[in-house]
Coordinates of C-alpha atoms in Angstrom, one line a residue:
Chain Y
X21 CA 123.5 133.7 -84.8
X22 CA 121.8 136.9 -85.8
X23 CA 122.1 139.8 -83.5
X24 CA 118.9 140.5 -81.6
X25 CA 117.3 143.9 -82.1
X26 CA 114.4 145.9 -80.8
X27 CA 111.6 144.6 -83.0
X28 CA 108.9 147.3 -83.2
X29 CA 105.6 147.4 -85.0
X30 CA 105.3 150.2 -87.6
X31 CA 102.6 151.8 -85.5
X32 CA 104.6 151.8 -82.2
X33 CA 105.1 155.6 -82.3
X34 CA 101.3 156.2 -82.2
X35 CA 101.3 154.9 -78.6
X36 CA 98.1 153.0 -79.1
X37 CA 98.3 151.3 -75.7
X38 CA 97.9 154.6 -74.0
X39 CA 95.0 155.7 -76.2
X40 CA 93.2 152.4 -75.6
X41 CA 93.5 152.8 -71.9
X42 CA 92.1 156.4 -72.0
X43 CA 89.2 155.8 -74.4
X44 CA 86.8 153.1 -73.3
X45 CA 84.4 151.7 -75.9
X46 CA 80.7 152.1 -75.2
X47 CA 77.4 151.2 -76.9
X48 CA 77.8 153.9 -79.5
X49 CA 81.2 152.6 -80.7
X50 CA 80.6 151.4 -84.3
X51 CA 84.2 150.5 -85.2
X52 CA 87.0 149.0 -83.2
X53 CA 90.5 149.3 -84.6
X54 CA 93.7 147.8 -83.5
X55 CA 97.0 146.4 -84.7
X56 CA 97.8 142.7 -84.6
X57 CA 101.3 142.8 -83.3
X58 CA 104.3 141.3 -85.1
X59 CA 102.6 138.4 -86.8
X60 CA 104.8 136.0 -88.9
X61 CA 104.2 135.9 -92.6
X62 CA 105.6 133.5 -95.3
X63 CA 105.0 134.0 -99.0
X64 CA 104.7 130.7 -100.8
X65 CA 104.9 130.2 -104.5
X66 CA 104.4 126.8 -106.1
X67 CA 102.6 124.8 -108.7
X68 CA 99.2 123.5 -107.6
X69 CA 99.1 121.3 -110.6
X70 CA 101.7 119.1 -108.9
X71 CA 99.5 116.7 -106.8
X72 CA 102.1 116.2 -104.1
X73 CA 102.6 119.9 -103.5
X74 CA 99.4 120.7 -101.6
X75 CA 99.5 117.8 -99.2
X76 CA 103.2 118.4 -98.5
X77 CA 102.4 122.0 -97.5
X78 CA 99.4 120.9 -95.5
X79 CA 101.6 118.6 -93.4
X80 CA 103.8 121.5 -92.3
X81 CA 101.3 124.3 -92.1
X82 CA 98.3 122.3 -90.8
X83 CA 96.0 124.0 -93.3
X84 CA 95.1 123.1 -96.8
X85 CA 96.1 125.4 -99.7
X86 CA 93.0 127.6 -100.4
X87 CA 91.9 128.8 -103.9
X88 CA 92.4 132.3 -105.1
X89 CA 90.8 134.8 -102.8
X90 CA 89.9 132.1 -100.3
X91 CA 91.5 131.3 -96.9
X92 CA 92.1 128.2 -94.7
X93 CA 92.9 127.8 -91.0
X94 CA 91.8 129.9 -88.1
X95 CA 92.5 133.6 -88.2
X96 CA 93.9 133.5 -84.6
X97 CA 96.3 130.7 -85.5
X98 CA 98.2 129.7 -88.5
X99 CA 96.2 130.5 -91.6
X100 CA 96.7 130.7 -95.3
X101 CA 95.5 133.3 -97.8
X102 CA 95.2 132.4 -101.5
X103 CA 96.7 135.4 -103.3
X104 CA 96.9 134.0 -106.8
X105 CA 96.8 130.8 -108.8
X106 CA 100.3 129.9 -107.6
X107 CA 100.8 132.2 -104.6
X108 CA 99.8 132.0 -101.0
X109 CA 100.4 134.0 -97.8
X110 CA 100.9 132.0 -94.7
X111 CA 100.2 134.0 -91.5
X112 CA 101.4 132.7 -88.2
X113 CA 101.3 133.8 -84.5
X114 CA 104.3 135.8 -83.4
X115 CA 107.5 133.7 -83.3
X116 CA 106.1 130.6 -85.0
X117 CA 107.2 131.7 -88.5
X118 CA 110.8 130.6 -88.4
X119 CA 110.1 126.9 -87.6
X120 CA 107.4 126.7 -90.2
X121 CA 109.6 128.5 -92.8
X122 CA 112.4 126.0 -92.2
X123 CA 110.2 123.0 -92.3
X124 CA 108.5 124.3 -95.5
X125 CA 111.8 124.8 -97.2
X126 CA 112.8 121.3 -96.3
X127 CA 109.6 119.7 -97.4
X128 CA 108.8 121.6 -100.6
X129 CA 112.4 122.0 -101.6
X130 CA 112.1 119.3 -104.2
X131 CA 109.3 121.1 -106.0
X132 CA 109.5 124.2 -108.1
X133 CA 108.7 126.6 -105.3
X134 CA 109.8 129.8 -103.5
X135 CA 109.4 130.2 -99.7
X136 CA 110.0 133.7 -98.4
X137 CA 109.7 135.3 -94.9
X138 CA 107.9 138.6 -95.4
X139 CA 106.4 139.4 -92.0
X140 CA 108.9 142.3 -91.3
X141 CA 107.6 144.2 -94.3
X142 CA 103.9 144.1 -93.4
X143 CA 101.6 144.7 -90.6
X144 CA 98.0 143.7 -89.9
X145 CA 95.3 146.2 -88.8
X146 CA 92.2 144.7 -87.4
X147 CA 88.9 146.5 -88.1
X148 CA 85.8 145.2 -86.3
X149 CA 82.4 146.4 -85.4
X150 CA 79.0 147.0 -86.9
X151 CA 80.4 149.7 -89.2
X152 CA 83.7 148.1 -90.1
X153 CA 82.5 147.3 -93.6
X154 CA 81.0 150.8 -94.2
X155 CA 84.4 152.2 -93.2
X156 CA 86.4 150.1 -95.6
X157 CA 83.9 150.6 -98.4
X158 CA 84.7 154.3 -98.4
X159 CA 88.2 153.7 -99.8
X160 CA 88.0 150.3 -101.5
X161 CA 86.8 149.8 -105.1
X162 CA 85.7 146.2 -104.4
X163 CA 82.1 145.1 -104.0
X164 CA 82.0 144.1 -100.3
X165 CA 78.3 143.3 -100.1
X166 CA 77.8 140.0 -98.2
X167 CA 76.5 138.4 -101.4
X168 CA 79.9 138.6 -103.0
X169 CA 82.4 138.9 -100.1
X170 CA 82.0 137.2 -96.7
X171 CA 83.9 135.6 -93.8
X172 CA 86.7 133.4 -94.9
X173 CA 87.4 135.3 -98.1
X174 CA 90.4 137.5 -98.9
X175 CA 91.3 139.9 -101.6
X176 CA 94.2 141.9 -102.8
X177 CA 92.9 145.4 -103.7
X178 CA 93.3 149.1 -102.9
X179 CA 92.4 151.0 -99.8
X180 CA 92.6 154.8 -100.3
X181 CA 95.2 154.3 -103.1
X182 CA 97.4 152.0 -101.0
X183 CA 97.8 148.4 -101.9
X184 CA 96.2 146.1 -99.3
X185 CA 95.3 142.5 -98.7
X186 CA 92.0 142.2 -97.0
X187 CA 90.8 139.1 -95.1
X188 CA 87.3 139.0 -93.7
X189 CA 87.7 137.0 -90.5
X190 CA 84.1 137.2 -89.2
X191 CA 80.8 138.7 -90.1
X192 CA 81.9 142.1 -88.9
X193 CA 85.7 141.8 -88.6
X194 CA 88.5 142.4 -91.2
X195 CA 92.3 142.0 -91.1
X196 CA 93.9 144.6 -93.3
X197 CA 97.5 143.6 -94.3
X198 CA 99.5 146.6 -95.5
X199 CA 103.1 147.4 -96.2
X200 CA 105.1 148.8 -93.3
X201 CA 105.6 152.1 -95.0
X202 CA 101.9 152.5 -95.6
X203 CA 100.9 151.5 -92.1
X204 CA 100.6 154.9 -90.6
X205 CA 98.9 156.4 -93.6
X206 CA 96.3 153.6 -93.7
X207 CA 95.8 153.7 -90.0
X208 CA 95.1 157.4 -89.9
X209 CA 92.9 157.2 -93.0
X210 CA 90.9 154.4 -91.4
X211 CA 90.5 156.3 -88.1
X212 CA 89.3 159.3 -90.0
X213 CA 86.9 157.3 -92.1
X214 CA 85.5 155.6 -89.0
X215 CA 85.0 158.8 -87.0
X216 CA 81.4 159.3 -87.9
X217 CA 80.5 155.8 -86.6
X218 CA 82.3 156.2 -83.3
X219 CA 85.8 154.6 -83.3
X220 CA 87.8 153.2 -80.4
X221 CA 91.3 151.7 -80.3
X222 CA 91.8 148.2 -79.1
X223 CA 95.1 146.7 -78.0
X224 CA 96.4 143.3 -77.0
X225 CA 95.6 141.7 -80.4
X226 CA 97.8 138.8 -81.3
Chain L
X168 CA 85.0 153.0 -114.7
X169 CA 85.3 149.6 -116.3
X170 CA 84.6 146.4 -114.5
X171 CA 87.2 144.0 -115.8
X172 CA 86.8 140.2 -115.2
X173 CA 90.2 139.0 -114.0
X174 CA 90.4 135.3 -114.9
X175 CA 91.6 134.6 -111.4
X176 CA 89.8 137.1 -109.1
X177 CA 86.6 137.8 -110.9
X178 CA 85.2 141.2 -111.6
X179 CA 87.2 144.1 -110.3
X180 CA 87.4 147.8 -110.9
X181 CA 89.6 149.2 -113.6
X182 CA 91.8 151.2 -111.1
X183 CA 93.2 147.8 -109.9
X184 CA 94.5 147.1 -113.4
X185 CA 97.1 148.3 -115.9
X186 CA 96.9 148.0 -119.6
X187 CA 99.9 146.4 -121.3
X188 CA 99.4 147.2 -125.0
X189 CA 98.4 145.0 -127.9
X190 CA 98.5 141.2 -127.4
X191 CA 100.0 138.4 -129.5
X192 CA 102.9 140.4 -130.9
X193 CA 105.6 137.8 -131.5
X194 CA 109.3 138.7 -131.4
X195 CA 110.9 137.9 -134.7
X196 CA 112.9 134.7 -134.6
X197 CA 115.9 136.2 -136.2
X198 CA 116.0 140.0 -135.8
X199 CA 119.2 140.4 -137.8
X200 CA 117.4 139.2 -141.0
X201 CA 114.9 142.1 -140.7
X202 CA 115.1 145.4 -142.5
X203 CA 115.0 148.5 -140.4
X204 CA 111.4 149.0 -141.4
X205 CA 110.3 145.6 -140.3
X206 CA 112.1 145.9 -137.0
X207 CA 110.5 149.3 -136.4
X208 CA 107.1 147.8 -137.2
X209 CA 107.7 145.1 -134.6
X210 CA 108.9 147.5 -132.0
X211 CA 106.7 150.5 -132.4
X212 CA 103.7 150.1 -134.7
X213 CA 100.5 148.9 -133.3
X214 CA 97.1 148.2 -134.9
X215 CA 95.1 150.8 -132.9
X216 CA 91.9 149.6 -134.6
X217 CA 88.4 150.8 -134.0
X218 CA 86.4 147.8 -132.9
X219 CA 87.4 144.6 -131.0
X220 CA 91.1 144.9 -130.0
X221 CA 93.2 142.2 -128.3
X222 CA 95.2 143.6 -125.4
X223 CA 97.3 142.5 -122.5
X224 CA 96.2 143.6 -119.0
X225 CA 97.8 143.0 -115.6
X226 CA 95.9 142.9 -112.3
X227 CA 98.5 145.1 -110.8
X228 CA 96.9 145.8 -107.4
X229 CA 95.3 142.3 -107.2
X230 CA 96.8 139.0 -108.0
X231 CA 99.5 140.6 -110.2
X232 CA 98.9 138.2 -113.1
X233 CA 98.9 139.1 -116.8
X234 CA 96.0 138.0 -119.0
X235 CA 94.4 138.9 -122.3
X236 CA 91.4 141.1 -122.9
X237 CA 89.4 141.5 -126.1
X238 CA 87.9 145.0 -125.8
X239 CA 85.9 147.0 -128.2
X240 CA 87.8 150.3 -128.5
X241 CA 84.7 152.2 -129.7
X242 CA 82.3 151.1 -126.9
X243 CA 84.7 149.9 -124.2
X244 CA 82.8 146.7 -124.0
X245 CA 84.9 143.7 -122.9
X246 CA 84.1 140.9 -125.3
X247 CA 86.3 138.2 -123.9
X248 CA 89.0 137.5 -121.3
X249 CA 91.5 134.7 -121.6
X250 CA 94.7 133.5 -120.0
X251 CA 98.2 134.2 -121.1
X252 CA 99.5 131.6 -123.5
X253 CA 96.0 130.8 -124.9
X254 CA 94.5 131.8 -128.2
X255 CA 91.6 134.2 -128.4
X256 CA 88.1 132.5 -128.4
X257 CA 87.0 131.5 -131.9
X258 CA 83.9 133.7 -131.6
X259 CA 86.2 136.7 -131.9
X260 CA 88.5 135.5 -134.6
X261 CA 85.6 134.3 -136.8
X262 CA 84.3 137.8 -136.9
X263 CA 87.4 138.8 -138.8
X264 CA 88.7 141.1 -136.1
X265 CA 92.1 139.5 -135.9
X266 CA 95.0 140.6 -138.1

């Protein structure tokens, strides 16, 4: 049995709860920014060409394996991001990752696969609001116009020189998945970039 | 800035990629049979041609996959993109740009 420890998000020291309580959003707020706390993440590698692989994963995860840069499942529940032709990121609500990881290992163990828990190394920043896209576009080299990038799509790219995985969860909402060590940098960059649109911190995101 | 069509992710900006040198350079089957000159040729000497050049690129900040790009070194135009392990399209080889 592993020792328990105080699990903290990489942005805990910014005291976002206190800031959210003191700064209420109003009609002029163009960007809402918050951290989705301690989500579980599982990196899955496997061969899609094997016809039994996809269905086996779906049985455990509850969502089909999406294509590259596509997603499946609901953003608030267990969902899967297609990172590459043979790589997926499974994101789960807090605490659900261990069971899914164990079940996945059991079910796909017979295939040529790798199943790795990676949640502790990442965090998810939620950016929402009418100007969320404008804010991201300032530091991202990707074309984010709705004609090429829309809800349900994801992409691995760069935000202000930091690697990120971006998942558009709704018309005006994005989940930004960044490394733990980049979290504070990306957060402060985003807040600065969103300042001209009016930015407010939101908490309680799961 | 180049727009490079990753075979998996589609068109992305050059800053997401990294160039990996000339493509299709095969390691000699038996290096001990080579003269020093032949070995140096394999290790260090590249074509560096003006015109269509076959290169390896990696989508480093994206899907992290390697692939091949046929790029004109004079104009920077990308003529073709094809996956690792496959041969360059015939349209390029027929133009006499291969070794």
